[in-house]
Short mmCIF file of C-alpha atoms in Angstrom, two decimals:
data_model
loop_
_atom_site.label_atom_id
_atom_site.label_comp_id
_atom_site.label_asym_id
_atom_site.label_seq_id
_atom_site.Cartn_x
_atom_site.Cartn_y
_atom_site.Cartn_z
CA MET A 1 100.37 100.33 60.65
CA PRO A 2 97.50 99.38 62.25
CA LYS A 3 98.40 98.12 66.19
CA TYR A 4 97.02 95.42 67.83
CA VAL A 5 94.46 96.08 70.04
CA PRO A 6 93.81 93.02 72.42
CA LYS A 7 90.09 92.17 72.68
CA PRO A 8 88.80 92.64 76.17
CA VAL A 9 87.73 89.05 77.69
CA LEU A 10 84.57 88.04 79.74
CA VAL A 11 85.97 86.64 83.15
CA ASP A 12 82.74 84.28 82.88
CA GLU A 13 84.21 82.65 79.58
CA LEU A 14 87.63 82.18 80.83
CA ASP A 15 88.82 78.40 82.53
CA SER A 16 90.80 79.95 85.34
CA ASN A 17 92.29 77.22 87.22
CA GLY A 18 95.31 79.05 88.09
CA PRO A 19 95.45 83.12 89.26
CA LEU A 20 92.94 85.27 86.88
CA ILE A 21 95.27 87.51 86.27
CA LEU A 22 97.69 85.05 84.14
CA SER A 23 95.24 83.74 82.29
CA SER A 24 95.38 84.11 78.83
CA PRO A 25 95.29 86.07 77.12
CA PHE A 26 97.07 87.84 79.46
CA ILE A 27 97.33 91.25 77.63
CA SER A 28 93.65 91.45 77.13
CA SER A 29 91.52 93.72 79.68
CA LEU A 30 89.08 91.36 82.02
CA LEU A 31 85.31 91.79 81.82
CA PHE A 32 83.01 91.25 84.84
CA GLN A 33 79.48 90.75 84.68
CA ASN A 34 78.24 94.24 86.46
CA ASP A 35 75.42 92.48 88.82
CA ALA A 36 74.23 94.46 91.86
CA SER A 37 77.16 96.45 93.05
CA ASP A 38 80.02 94.91 91.27
CA ALA A 39 81.52 98.13 89.67
CA ARG A 40 81.20 99.87 92.77
CA ASP A 41 83.05 97.20 94.38
CA HIS A 42 85.83 96.73 91.60
CA CYS A 43 86.72 100.46 91.89
CA ALA A 44 86.54 100.29 95.63
CA ASN A 45 89.58 97.46 95.16
CA GLU A 46 91.19 99.27 92.80
CA ARG A 47 91.08 102.88 95.44
CA ASN A 48 92.33 100.49 97.95
CA PHE A 49 95.23 98.90 96.26
CA LEU A 50 96.22 102.82 95.10
CA SER A 51 95.82 103.77 98.88
CA TRP A 52 98.52 100.83 99.59
CA LEU A 53 100.98 101.59 96.83
CA ARG A 54 100.88 105.77 97.78
CA LEU A 55 101.66 104.47 101.22
CA SER A 56 104.43 102.47 100.07
CA VAL A 57 106.23 105.40 98.17
CA TYR A 58 105.76 107.81 100.97
CA LEU A 59 107.61 105.13 103.36
CA CYS A 60 109.76 105.13 100.54
CA VAL A 61 110.53 108.97 100.54
CA VAL A 62 110.92 108.87 104.34
CA SER A 63 113.72 105.87 103.90
CA VAL A 64 115.78 107.86 101.08
CA ALA A 65 115.27 110.85 103.65
CA ILE A 66 116.33 109.64 106.13
CA VAL A 67 119.45 108.00 104.53
CA ILE A 68 120.40 110.74 102.96
CA SER A 69 120.25 113.79 105.76
CA PHE A 70 119.50 112.07 109.00
CA HIS A 71 120.88 114.37 111.51
CA PHE A 72 119.76 118.14 112.89
CA LYS A 73 122.82 120.04 113.14
CA ARG A 74 124.84 120.83 110.09
CA GLU A 75 127.37 117.63 110.95
CA PRO A 76 125.79 114.61 111.75
CA SER A 77 126.51 113.13 115.55
CA ARG A 78 128.06 109.92 115.52
CA LEU A 79 124.72 108.70 116.74
CA GLU A 80 123.01 110.21 113.87
CA ARG A 81 125.46 108.07 111.50
CA GLN A 82 125.16 104.92 113.00
CA MET A 83 121.11 105.31 112.66
CA SER A 84 120.67 106.68 109.67
CA LEU A 85 121.31 103.46 107.37
CA PRO A 86 119.21 100.89 109.58
CA LEU A 87 116.17 103.13 109.68
CA GLY A 88 116.20 103.77 106.17
CA LEU A 89 116.45 100.11 105.63
CA ILE A 90 113.79 99.25 107.97
CA PHE A 91 111.46 101.94 106.46
CA TRP A 92 112.08 100.67 102.81
CA LEU A 93 111.11 97.57 104.15
CA LEU A 94 108.21 98.57 105.31
CA SER A 95 107.53 99.81 101.66
CA LEU A 96 108.21 97.33 100.11
CA ALA A 97 105.65 95.04 102.69
CA CYS A 98 103.01 97.86 102.10
CA LEU A 99 103.54 97.20 98.22
CA PHE A 100 103.17 93.35 98.65
CA ALA A 101 100.36 93.20 100.76
CA GLY A 102 98.50 96.07 98.71
CA LEU A 103 99.10 94.02 95.41
CA ALA A 104 98.20 90.25 97.03
CA ASN A 105 95.00 91.88 98.22
CA TYR A 106 94.16 93.38 95.23
CA LEU A 107 94.62 89.97 93.19
CA LYS A 108 92.88 88.11 95.88
CA THR A 109 90.10 89.83 95.13
CA ILE A 110 89.97 90.06 91.77
CA GLN A 111 90.47 86.18 91.89
CA LEU A 112 87.36 85.95 94.25
CA TYR A 113 85.43 88.50 91.97
CA SER A 114 85.44 86.06 89.17
CA LYS A 115 83.87 82.96 91.51
CA LYS A 116 81.18 85.54 93.16
CA ARG A 117 82.80 85.36 96.73
CA ALA A 118 84.79 88.49 97.07
CA LEU A 119 83.99 90.08 100.62
CA VAL A 120 86.06 93.33 101.24
CA GLN A 121 87.03 93.54 104.53
CA SER A 122 90.20 94.00 106.92
CA GLY A 123 91.94 90.69 107.48
CA LEU A 124 94.27 89.82 109.93
CA LYS A 125 97.38 90.51 107.02
CA THR A 126 96.38 94.16 106.96
CA GLN A 127 95.99 94.94 110.55
CA THR A 128 99.67 93.41 111.15
CA THR A 129 101.41 95.43 108.62
CA LEU A 130 99.52 98.66 109.43
CA GLY A 131 100.33 97.67 113.39
CA ILE A 132 104.11 97.26 112.49
CA ILE A 133 104.37 100.56 110.45
CA THR A 134 102.49 102.19 112.93
CA VAL A 135 105.00 101.23 115.74
CA VAL A 136 108.27 101.93 113.63
CA ILE A 137 106.55 105.04 113.30
CA ILE A 138 106.30 105.95 116.79
CA ALA A 139 109.62 104.30 117.86
CA THR A 140 111.57 106.10 114.96
CA CYS A 141 109.79 109.41 116.26
CA LEU A 142 110.89 108.84 119.84
CA ILE A 143 114.43 108.25 118.43
CA PHE A 144 114.21 111.60 116.59
CA LEU A 145 113.37 113.20 120.16
CA THR A 146 115.94 111.55 122.12
CA THR A 147 118.56 111.96 119.47
CA ASN A 148 117.96 115.67 119.28
CA ALA A 149 117.84 116.37 123.07
CA HIS A 150 120.91 114.45 123.65
CA THR A 151 122.98 116.22 120.84
CA GLY A 152 121.91 119.51 122.95
CA SER A 153 119.50 121.30 120.43
CA GLY A 154 118.37 124.01 122.63
CA ASP A 155 121.28 126.37 121.52
CA LYS A 156 122.11 128.20 124.66
CA LYS A 157 123.22 131.51 123.31
CA SER A 158 125.85 132.82 125.87
#
C-alpha cells in the first residue's frame, strides 16, 4: 500500500493572506526561491529557533530539578521547602516564554521571507526575554548562596 507523500509547494504560488505556515496544503513542505543568500538565511532562522528550543528545555530541566530537590543538606530547611515551588514555577514560565518567543520569531521570519522582506536581527522582544532570564538566574544564584549561608553549610567539626 503506497503512502501519500504531499508534494512540496512553492511559496510564490501560494495566496498567503494569513499566516504562511497555516496555508493550504497544510502538510506540504514550503519551497522558497534561492536568490542570493536565502538558503543560508533559512538555515540560520532554523538554528535560531533550535537555540530557543534548547534554552527552553534547559530552563524546564532546571525547573524540575528545583522543585524535586531544592535543598543543600540531607533534609530541606523550612525556607528551602517554601522557595522550591515558586522558583520552579518561575523557571517553568520562563521556559514557556522562551519556547513561544522562539516559535513566534521563527514563524514571523518565515512569513517575511515569503514576501522578500526578512531582516534577521535581535529585537526588543528578544532582548527583553533574555534580560528577564538573566535577572532571574542571577537572583536565583543569590538566593542559593544566601540560603546556603543561613543554613550553616560551613559544617564546623568539633
